Amino acid sequence: AYAQHGCGAEVSQLFQQMQQKAVKPDKITFITILNACASPEALTLGDLVHAYVVDEGFELEVIVGSALVNMYG
């Protein structure tokens, strides 16, 4: 819900909390974060999340790929 309402900072904070608590993101988590990063001010976080997507092996998921295209587009 945060990402849909332009709350990128909150999405970033929640993602960092997930990492601190060793909660593994799934493709839905990545899609949400990437969509929240679809603005120039959030692109740095988006680049980091993109690297994480690749590290976790989600880059071949079509829906995650679409979110990446949306973020960079």
PDB file of C-alpha atoms in Angstrom:
ATOM      1  CA  ALA A   1       0.000   0.000   0.000  1.00  0.00           C
ATOM      2  CA  TYR A   2       2.861   2.401   0.743  1.00  0.00           C
ATOM      3  CA  ALA A   3       4.279   2.148  -2.770  1.00  0.00           C
ATOM      4  CA  GLN A   4       0.907   2.834  -4.391  1.00  0.00           C
ATOM      5  CA  HIS A   5       0.541   6.080  -2.442  1.00  0.00           C
ATOM      6  CA  GLY A   6       3.933   7.588  -3.221  1.00  0.00           C
ATOM      7  CA  CYS A   7       5.546   6.615   0.070  1.00  0.00           C
ATOM      8  CA  GLY A   8       8.916   5.482  -1.241  1.00  0.00           C
ATOM      9  CA  ALA A   9      10.749   6.419   1.954  1.00  0.00           C
ATOM     10  CA  GLU A  10       8.487   4.152   3.992  1.00  0.00           C
ATOM     11  CA  VAL A  11       8.980   1.298   1.528  1.00  0.00           C
ATOM     12  CA  SER A  12      12.740   1.761   1.773  1.00  0.00           C
ATOM     13  CA  GLN A  13      12.598   1.756   5.558  1.00  0.00           C
ATOM     14  CA  LEU A  14      10.470  -1.389   5.670  1.00  0.00           C
ATOM     15  CA  PHE A  15      12.828  -3.141   3.247  1.00  0.00           C
ATOM     16  CA  GLN A  16      15.805  -2.244   5.443  1.00  0.00           C
ATOM     17  CA  GLN A  17      13.966  -3.600   8.486  1.00  0.00           C
ATOM     18  CA  MET A  18      13.313  -6.848   6.611  1.00  0.00           C
ATOM     19  CA  GLN A  19      17.018  -7.147   5.844  1.00  0.00           C
ATOM     20  CA  GLN A  20      17.986  -6.448   9.470  1.00  0.00           C
ATOM     21  CA  LYS A  21      15.627  -9.194  10.643  1.00  0.00           C
ATOM     22  CA  ALA A  22      16.844 -11.617   7.938  1.00  0.00           C
ATOM     23  CA  VAL A  23      13.407 -11.783   6.297  1.00  0.00           C
ATOM     24  CA  LYS A  24      13.864 -13.063   2.747  1.00  0.00           C
ATOM     25  CA  PRO A  25      11.936 -11.054   0.169  1.00  0.00           C
ATOM     26  CA  ASP A  26       9.797 -12.840  -2.410  1.00  0.00           C
ATOM     27  CA  LYS A  27       8.878 -11.689  -5.901  1.00  0.00           C
ATOM     28  CA  ILE A  28       5.905  -9.681  -4.605  1.00  0.00           C
ATOM     29  CA  THR A  29       8.192  -7.822  -2.202  1.00  0.00           C
ATOM     30  CA  PHE A  30      10.613  -7.039  -5.009  1.00  0.00           C
ATOM     31  CA  ILE A  31       7.818  -5.851  -7.311  1.00  0.00           C
ATOM     32  CA  THR A  32       6.507  -3.515  -4.609  1.00  0.00           C
ATOM     33  CA  ILE A  33       9.929  -2.068  -3.858  1.00  0.00           C
ATOM     34  CA  LEU A  34      10.865  -1.652  -7.519  1.00  0.00           C
ATOM     35  CA  ASN A  35       7.593   0.127  -8.267  1.00  0.00           C
ATOM     36  CA  ALA A  36       8.224   2.452  -5.330  1.00  0.00           C
ATOM     37  CA  CYS A  37      11.659   3.205  -6.824  1.00  0.00           C
ATOM     38  CA  ALA A  38      10.226   4.361 -10.155  1.00  0.00           C
ATOM     39  CA  SER A  39      11.247   7.961  -9.571  1.00  0.00           C
ATOM     40  CA  PRO A  40      14.576   9.729 -10.099  1.00  0.00           C
ATOM     41  CA  GLU A  41      15.061  10.353  -6.383  1.00  0.00           C
ATOM     42  CA  ALA A  42      14.698   6.656  -5.555  1.00  0.00           C
ATOM     43  CA  LEU A  43      16.853   5.275  -8.366  1.00  0.00           C
ATOM     44  CA  THR A  44      19.871   4.671  -6.130  1.00  0.00           C
ATOM     45  CA  LEU A  45      17.791   2.361  -3.928  1.00  0.00           C
ATOM     46  CA  GLY A  46      16.339   0.824  -7.078  1.00  0.00           C
ATOM     47  CA  ASP A  47      19.828  -0.013  -8.350  1.00  0.00           C
ATOM     48  CA  LEU A  48      20.641  -1.721  -5.040  1.00  0.00           C
ATOM     49  CA  VAL A  49      17.384  -3.669  -5.114  1.00  0.00           C
ATOM     50  CA  HIS A  50      18.075  -4.657  -8.728  1.00  0.00           C
ATOM     51  CA  ALA A  51      21.409  -6.144  -7.653  1.00  0.00           C
ATOM     52  CA  TYR A  52      19.636  -7.972  -4.823  1.00  0.00           C
ATOM     53  CA  VAL A  53      17.055  -9.312  -7.314  1.00  0.00           C
ATOM     54  CA  VAL A  54      19.885 -10.762  -9.401  1.00  0.00           C
ATOM     55  CA  ASP A  55      21.670 -12.188  -6.338  1.00  0.00           C
ATOM     56  CA  GLU A  56      18.466 -13.915  -5.221  1.00  0.00           C
ATOM     57  CA  GLY A  57      17.741 -15.313  -8.694  1.00  0.00           C
ATOM     58  CA  PHE A  58      14.515 -13.420  -9.371  1.00  0.00           C
ATOM     59  CA  GLU A  59      15.714 -11.644 -12.524  1.00  0.00           C
ATOM     60  CA  LEU A  60      14.072 -14.250 -14.772  1.00  0.00           C
ATOM     61  CA  GLU A  61      10.629 -13.812 -13.218  1.00  0.00           C
ATOM     62  CA  VAL A  62       8.598 -12.008 -15.888  1.00  0.00           C
ATOM     63  CA  ILE A  63       6.671  -9.886 -13.411  1.00  0.00           C
ATOM     64  CA  VAL A  64       9.877  -8.803 -11.648  1.00  0.00           C
ATOM     65  CA  GLY A  65      11.397  -7.969 -15.047  1.00  0.00           C
ATOM     66  CA  SER A  66       8.365  -5.831 -15.811  1.00  0.00           C
ATOM     67  CA  ALA A  67       8.819  -3.963 -12.537  1.00  0.00           C
ATOM     68  CA  LEU A  68      12.472  -3.359 -13.458  1.00  0.00           C
ATOM     69  CA  VAL A  69      11.444  -1.970 -16.855  1.00  0.00           C
ATOM     70  CA  ASN A  70       8.916   0.268 -15.109  1.00  0.00           C
ATOM     71  CA  MET A  71      11.524   1.501 -12.639  1.00  0.00           C
ATOM     72  CA  TYR A  72      14.146   2.320 -15.274  1.00  0.00           C
ATOM     73  CA  GLY A  73      11.581   3.538 -17.814  1.00  0.00           C
TER      74      GLY A  73
END
